[in-house]
Short mmCIF file of C-alpha atoms in Angstrom, two decimals:
data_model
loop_
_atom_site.label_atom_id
_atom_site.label_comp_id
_atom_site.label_asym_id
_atom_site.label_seq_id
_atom_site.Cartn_x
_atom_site.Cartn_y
_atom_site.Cartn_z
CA UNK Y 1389 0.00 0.00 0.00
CA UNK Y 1390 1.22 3.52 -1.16
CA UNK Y 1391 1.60 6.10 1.55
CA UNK Y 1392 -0.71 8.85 1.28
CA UNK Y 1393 1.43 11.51 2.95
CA UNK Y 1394 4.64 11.84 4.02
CA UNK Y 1395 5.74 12.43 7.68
CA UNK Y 1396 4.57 16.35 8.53
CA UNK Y 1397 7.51 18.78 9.41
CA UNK Y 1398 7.11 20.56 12.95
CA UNK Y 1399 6.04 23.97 12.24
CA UNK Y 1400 6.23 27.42 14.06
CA UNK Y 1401 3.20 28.31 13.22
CA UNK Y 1402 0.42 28.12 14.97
CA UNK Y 1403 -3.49 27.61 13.70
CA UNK Y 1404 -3.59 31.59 14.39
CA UNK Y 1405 -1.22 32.68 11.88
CA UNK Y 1406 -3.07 29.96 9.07
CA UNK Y 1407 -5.49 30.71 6.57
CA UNK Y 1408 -8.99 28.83 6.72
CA UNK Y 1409 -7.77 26.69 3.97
CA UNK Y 1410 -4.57 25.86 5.52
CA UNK Y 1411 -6.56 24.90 8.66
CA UNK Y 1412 -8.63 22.94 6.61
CA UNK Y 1413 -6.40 21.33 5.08
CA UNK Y 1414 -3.97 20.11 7.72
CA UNK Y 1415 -6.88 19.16 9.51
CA UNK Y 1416 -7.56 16.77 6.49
CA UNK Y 1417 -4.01 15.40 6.53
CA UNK Y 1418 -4.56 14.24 9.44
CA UNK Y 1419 -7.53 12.34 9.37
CA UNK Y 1420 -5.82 10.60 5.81
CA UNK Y 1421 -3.73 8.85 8.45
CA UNK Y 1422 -7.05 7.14 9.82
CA UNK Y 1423 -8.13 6.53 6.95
CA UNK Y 1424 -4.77 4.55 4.47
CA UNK Y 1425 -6.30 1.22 5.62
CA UNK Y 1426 -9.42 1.62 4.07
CA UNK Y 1427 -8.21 3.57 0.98
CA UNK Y 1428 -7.27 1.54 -2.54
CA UNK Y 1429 -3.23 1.97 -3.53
CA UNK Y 1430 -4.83 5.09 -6.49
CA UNK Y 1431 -6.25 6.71 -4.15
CA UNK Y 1432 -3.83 6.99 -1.32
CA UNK Y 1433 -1.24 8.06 -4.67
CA UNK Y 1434 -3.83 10.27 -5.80
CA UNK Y 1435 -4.60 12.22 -2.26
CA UNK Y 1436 -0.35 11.46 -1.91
CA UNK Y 1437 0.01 14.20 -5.59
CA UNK Y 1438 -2.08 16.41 -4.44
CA UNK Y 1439 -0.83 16.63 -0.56
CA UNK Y 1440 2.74 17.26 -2.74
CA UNK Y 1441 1.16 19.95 -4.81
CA UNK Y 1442 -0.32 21.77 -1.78
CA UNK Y 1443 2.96 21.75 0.33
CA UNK Y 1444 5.73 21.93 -2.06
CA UNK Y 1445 3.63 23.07 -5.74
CA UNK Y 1446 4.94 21.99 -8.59
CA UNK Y 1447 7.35 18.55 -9.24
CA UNK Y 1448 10.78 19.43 -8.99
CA UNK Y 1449 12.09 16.40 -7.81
CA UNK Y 1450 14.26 13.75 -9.56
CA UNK Y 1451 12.51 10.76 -11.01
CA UNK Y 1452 13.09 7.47 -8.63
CA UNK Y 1453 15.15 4.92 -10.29
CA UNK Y 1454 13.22 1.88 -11.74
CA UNK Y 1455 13.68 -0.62 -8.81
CA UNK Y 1456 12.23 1.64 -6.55
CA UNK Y 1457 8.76 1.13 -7.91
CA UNK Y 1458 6.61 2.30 -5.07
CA UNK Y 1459 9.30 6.04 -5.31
CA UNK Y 1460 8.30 6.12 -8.75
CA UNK Y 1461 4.19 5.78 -8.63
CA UNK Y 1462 4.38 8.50 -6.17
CA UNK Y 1463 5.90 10.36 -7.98
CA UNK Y 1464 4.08 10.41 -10.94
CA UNK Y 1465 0.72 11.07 -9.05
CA UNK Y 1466 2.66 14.19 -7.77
CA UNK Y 1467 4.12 14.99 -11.55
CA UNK Y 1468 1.09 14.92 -12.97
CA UNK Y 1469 -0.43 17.43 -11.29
CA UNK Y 1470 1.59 19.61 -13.62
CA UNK Y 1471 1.63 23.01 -12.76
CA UNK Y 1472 -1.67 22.83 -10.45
CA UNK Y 1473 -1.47 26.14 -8.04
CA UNK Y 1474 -0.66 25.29 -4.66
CA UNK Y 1475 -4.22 26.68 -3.47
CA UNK Y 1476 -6.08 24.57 -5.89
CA UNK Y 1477 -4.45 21.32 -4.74
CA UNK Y 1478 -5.04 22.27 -1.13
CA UNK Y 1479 -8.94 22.79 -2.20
CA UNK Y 1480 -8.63 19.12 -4.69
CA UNK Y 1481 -7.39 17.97 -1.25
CA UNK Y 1482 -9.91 18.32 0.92
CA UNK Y 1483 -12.38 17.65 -1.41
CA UNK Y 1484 -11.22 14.21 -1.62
CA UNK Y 1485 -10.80 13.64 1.90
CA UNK Y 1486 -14.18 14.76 2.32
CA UNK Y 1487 -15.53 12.65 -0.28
CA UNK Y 1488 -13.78 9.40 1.12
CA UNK Y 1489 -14.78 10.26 4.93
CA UNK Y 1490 -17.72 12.24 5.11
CA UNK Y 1491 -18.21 12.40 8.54
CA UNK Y 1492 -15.54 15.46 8.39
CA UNK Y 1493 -18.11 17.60 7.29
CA UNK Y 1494 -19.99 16.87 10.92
CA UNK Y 1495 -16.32 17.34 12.60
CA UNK Y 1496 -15.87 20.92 11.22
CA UNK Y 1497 -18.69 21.76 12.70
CA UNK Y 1498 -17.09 21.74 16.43
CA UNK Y 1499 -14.02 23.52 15.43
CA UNK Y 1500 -13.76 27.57 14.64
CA UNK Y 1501 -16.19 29.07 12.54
CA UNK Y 1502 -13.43 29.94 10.60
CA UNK Y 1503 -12.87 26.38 9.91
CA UNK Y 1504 -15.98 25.41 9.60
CA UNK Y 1505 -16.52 28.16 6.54
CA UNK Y 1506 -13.25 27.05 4.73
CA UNK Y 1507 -14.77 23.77 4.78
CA UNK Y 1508 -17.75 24.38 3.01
CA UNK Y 1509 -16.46 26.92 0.71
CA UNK Y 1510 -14.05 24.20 -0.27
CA UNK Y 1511 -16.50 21.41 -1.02
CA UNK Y 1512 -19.04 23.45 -2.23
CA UNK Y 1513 -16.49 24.85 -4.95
CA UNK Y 1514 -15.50 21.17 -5.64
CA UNK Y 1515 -18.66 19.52 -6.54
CA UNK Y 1516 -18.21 17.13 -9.12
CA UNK Y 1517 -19.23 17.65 -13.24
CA UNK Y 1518 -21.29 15.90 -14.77
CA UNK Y 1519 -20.03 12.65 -15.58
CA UNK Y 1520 -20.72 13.21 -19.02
CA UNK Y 1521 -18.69 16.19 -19.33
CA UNK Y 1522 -16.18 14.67 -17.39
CA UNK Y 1523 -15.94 11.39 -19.69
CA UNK Y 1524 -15.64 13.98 -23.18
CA UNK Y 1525 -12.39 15.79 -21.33
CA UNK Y 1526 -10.43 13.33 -20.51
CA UNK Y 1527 -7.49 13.19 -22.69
CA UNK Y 1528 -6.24 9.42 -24.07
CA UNK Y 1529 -3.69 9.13 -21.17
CA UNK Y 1530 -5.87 10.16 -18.37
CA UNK Y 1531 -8.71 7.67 -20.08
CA UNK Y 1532 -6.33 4.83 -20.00
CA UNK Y 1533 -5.17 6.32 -16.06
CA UNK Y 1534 -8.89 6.39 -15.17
CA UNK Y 1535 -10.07 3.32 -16.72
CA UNK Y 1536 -12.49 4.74 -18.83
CA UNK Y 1537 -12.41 1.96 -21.41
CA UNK Y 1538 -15.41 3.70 -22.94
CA UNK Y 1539 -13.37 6.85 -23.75
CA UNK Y 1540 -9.71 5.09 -24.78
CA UNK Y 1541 -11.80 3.44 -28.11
CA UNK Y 1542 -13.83 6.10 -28.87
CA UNK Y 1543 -10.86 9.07 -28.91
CA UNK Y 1544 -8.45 5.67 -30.79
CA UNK Y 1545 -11.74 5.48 -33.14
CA UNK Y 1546 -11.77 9.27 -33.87
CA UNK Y 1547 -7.55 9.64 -33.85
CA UNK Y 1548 -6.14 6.77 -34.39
CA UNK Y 1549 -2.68 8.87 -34.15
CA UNK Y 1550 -3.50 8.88 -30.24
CA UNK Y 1551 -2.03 5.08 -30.09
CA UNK Y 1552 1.83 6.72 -30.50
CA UNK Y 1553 0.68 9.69 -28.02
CA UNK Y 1554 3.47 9.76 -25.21
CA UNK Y 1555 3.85 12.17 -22.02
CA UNK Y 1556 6.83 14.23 -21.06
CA UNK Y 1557 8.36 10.40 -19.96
CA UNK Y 1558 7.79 8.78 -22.84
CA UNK Y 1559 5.09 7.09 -21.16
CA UNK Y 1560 1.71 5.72 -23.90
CA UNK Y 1561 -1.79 4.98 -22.88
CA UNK Y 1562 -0.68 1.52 -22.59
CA UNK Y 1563 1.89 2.54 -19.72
CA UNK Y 1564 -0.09 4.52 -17.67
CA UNK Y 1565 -2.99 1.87 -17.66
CA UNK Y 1566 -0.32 -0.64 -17.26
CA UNK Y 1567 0.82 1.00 -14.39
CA UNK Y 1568 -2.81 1.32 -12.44
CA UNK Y 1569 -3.81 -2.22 -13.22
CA UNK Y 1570 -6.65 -0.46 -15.61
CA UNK Y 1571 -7.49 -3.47 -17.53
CA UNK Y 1572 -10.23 -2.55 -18.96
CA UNK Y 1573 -8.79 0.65 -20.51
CA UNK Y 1574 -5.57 -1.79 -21.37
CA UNK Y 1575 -7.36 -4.05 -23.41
CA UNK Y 1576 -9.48 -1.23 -25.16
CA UNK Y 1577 -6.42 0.59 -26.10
CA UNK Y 1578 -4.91 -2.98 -27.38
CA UNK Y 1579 -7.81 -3.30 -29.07
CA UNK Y 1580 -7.66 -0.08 -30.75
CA UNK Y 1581 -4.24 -0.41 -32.18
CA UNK Y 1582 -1.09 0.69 -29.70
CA UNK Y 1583 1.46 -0.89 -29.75
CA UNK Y 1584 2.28 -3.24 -27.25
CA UNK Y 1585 5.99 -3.38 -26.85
CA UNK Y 1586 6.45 0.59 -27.75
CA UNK Y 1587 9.17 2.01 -24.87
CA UNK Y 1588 9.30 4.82 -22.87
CA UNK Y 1589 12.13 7.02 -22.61
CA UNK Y 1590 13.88 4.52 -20.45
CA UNK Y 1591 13.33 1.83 -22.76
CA UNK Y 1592 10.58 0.42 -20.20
CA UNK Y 1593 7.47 -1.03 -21.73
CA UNK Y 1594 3.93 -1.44 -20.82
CA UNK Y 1595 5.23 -5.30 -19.67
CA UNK Y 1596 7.95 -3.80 -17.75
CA UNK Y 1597 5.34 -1.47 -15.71
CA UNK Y 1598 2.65 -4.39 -14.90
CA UNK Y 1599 5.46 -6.91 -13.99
CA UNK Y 1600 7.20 -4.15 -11.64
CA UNK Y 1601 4.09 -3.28 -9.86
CA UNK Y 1602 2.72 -6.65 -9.22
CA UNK Y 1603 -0.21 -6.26 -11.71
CA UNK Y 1604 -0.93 -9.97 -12.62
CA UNK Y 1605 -4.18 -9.06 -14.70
CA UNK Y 1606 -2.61 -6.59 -17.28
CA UNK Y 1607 0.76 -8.68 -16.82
CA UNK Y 1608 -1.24 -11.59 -18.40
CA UNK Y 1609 -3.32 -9.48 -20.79
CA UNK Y 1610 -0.46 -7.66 -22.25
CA UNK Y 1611 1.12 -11.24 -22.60
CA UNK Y 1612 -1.34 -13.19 -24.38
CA UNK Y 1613 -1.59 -9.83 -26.85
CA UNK Y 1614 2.34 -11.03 -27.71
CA UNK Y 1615 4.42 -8.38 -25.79
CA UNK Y 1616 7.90 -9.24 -25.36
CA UNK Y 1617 9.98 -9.61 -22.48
CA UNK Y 1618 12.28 -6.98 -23.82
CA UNK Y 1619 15.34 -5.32 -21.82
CA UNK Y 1620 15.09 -2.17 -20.75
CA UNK Y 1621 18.21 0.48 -20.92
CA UNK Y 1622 19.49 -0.84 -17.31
CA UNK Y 1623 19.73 -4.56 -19.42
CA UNK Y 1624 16.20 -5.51 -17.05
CA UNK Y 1625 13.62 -7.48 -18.49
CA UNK Y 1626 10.05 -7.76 -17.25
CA UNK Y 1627 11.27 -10.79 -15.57
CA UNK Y 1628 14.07 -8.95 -13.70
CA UNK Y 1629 11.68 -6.35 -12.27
CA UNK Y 1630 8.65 -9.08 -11.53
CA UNK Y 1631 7.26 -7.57 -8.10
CA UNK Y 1632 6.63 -11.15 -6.98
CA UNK Y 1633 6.36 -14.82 -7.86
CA UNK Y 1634 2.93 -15.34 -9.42
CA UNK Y 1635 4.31 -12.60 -11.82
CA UNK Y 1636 7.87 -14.60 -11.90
CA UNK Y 1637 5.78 -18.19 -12.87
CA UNK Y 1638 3.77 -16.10 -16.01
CA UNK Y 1639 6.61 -14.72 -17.19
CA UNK Y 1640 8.67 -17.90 -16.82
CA UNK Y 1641 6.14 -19.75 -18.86
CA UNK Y 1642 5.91 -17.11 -21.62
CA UNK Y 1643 10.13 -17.54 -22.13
#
């Protein structure tokens, strides 16, 4: 399990010299820590990016080597955020914590008024679109990130240039729903086309990301669609990186 937060820094401040929103919002880092048990691994990474976004703003930070696979999915969902303002995180934030433990909404309610306001403000502002509208922005990448199998053939359908679309990493639709385990929006954008042993700009491939993060699903789809156990620019295969041995055995038996 991904950690949602990492450890808080003792600060000099104290809640008199915060805004409503910081208040708020440390006030919702702390409850995460009651809550990481509960949480899925995307959503502790996803409330980990935008805790990271708040504090620090945008990525600046060196990209974890490959065999440190849980440094590298955090840092992703905090790279990804792009350059998100610091204020907007800390609203995305709360938001979320909110959403996943909605009894905070009752809780602000015996703190300062201040807090209390900055809380509703907040959540109010966040409400979510309409799924709809939500489903027709999503980009190829964040389709295959989301899962939304739906969208990943119907923008490959429209564009079929979108199967050689790569972020700033080199990273496909294949990669990033390699990476999440989204097998649904894997085997749509198989379907539609991409490539299945295109690299990154490490020479990694979709394989390489499933077998590193201990996805057996998309390890086995991505298999039986004929990727390769290719070495990446370290000399690792898929088989080198394999997060454990159920991933080891289906590798082994696709030599």
């Amino acid at each position: 399990m991904a950690e949602a937060l990492p450890e808080y820094p003792d600060s000099d401040f104290s809640d008199d010299d915060l805004s409503p929103l910081d208040i708020t919002f440390n006030k919702a880092a702390d409850h995460v820590r009651k809550l990481t048990s509960s949480l899925t691994n995307n959503q502790l990474l996803e409330l980990y990016g935008l805790y990271k976004q708040g504090i620090e703003g945008k990525c600046e930070a060196p990209k974890p080597g490959w065999l440190d696979g849980r440094g590298r999915r955090k840092w992703e969902a905090w790279r990804s955020l792009g350059n998100m303002p610091n204020e907007e995180a800390k609203q995305k934030y709360i938001a979320l914590v909110q959403r996943y433990a909605p009894e905070l909404a009752e809780l602000s309610e015996h703190n300062e008024t201040g807090m209390k306001e900055a809380w509703v403000a907040v959540s109010s502002m966040r409400k979510s679109p309409e799924p709809e509208l939500v489903h027709n922005e999503l980009s190829i990448l964040d389709a295959a990130r989301e899962n939304c199998a739906d969208r990943v053939t119907e923008l490959l359908a429209k564009l079929p240039e979108l199967r050689h679309e790569r972020d700033d990493d080199g990273l496909t639709a294949l990669h990033w729903a390699a990476d999440r385990n989204a097998t649904k929006a894997l085997q749509a954008a198989l379907d539609g086309g991409c490539p299945v042993d295109v690299a990154d700009d490490s020479g990694q491939t979709a394989l390489h990301y499933a077998a590193s993060c201990g996805h057996v699903e998309s390890t086995d789809i991505l298999l039986k669609a004929g990727a390769s156990l290719l070495k990446d620019e370290d000399d690792c295969t898929p088989l080198d990186l394999a997060a454990d041995d159920d991933i080891r055995k289906i590798l082994e038996g696709a030599k």
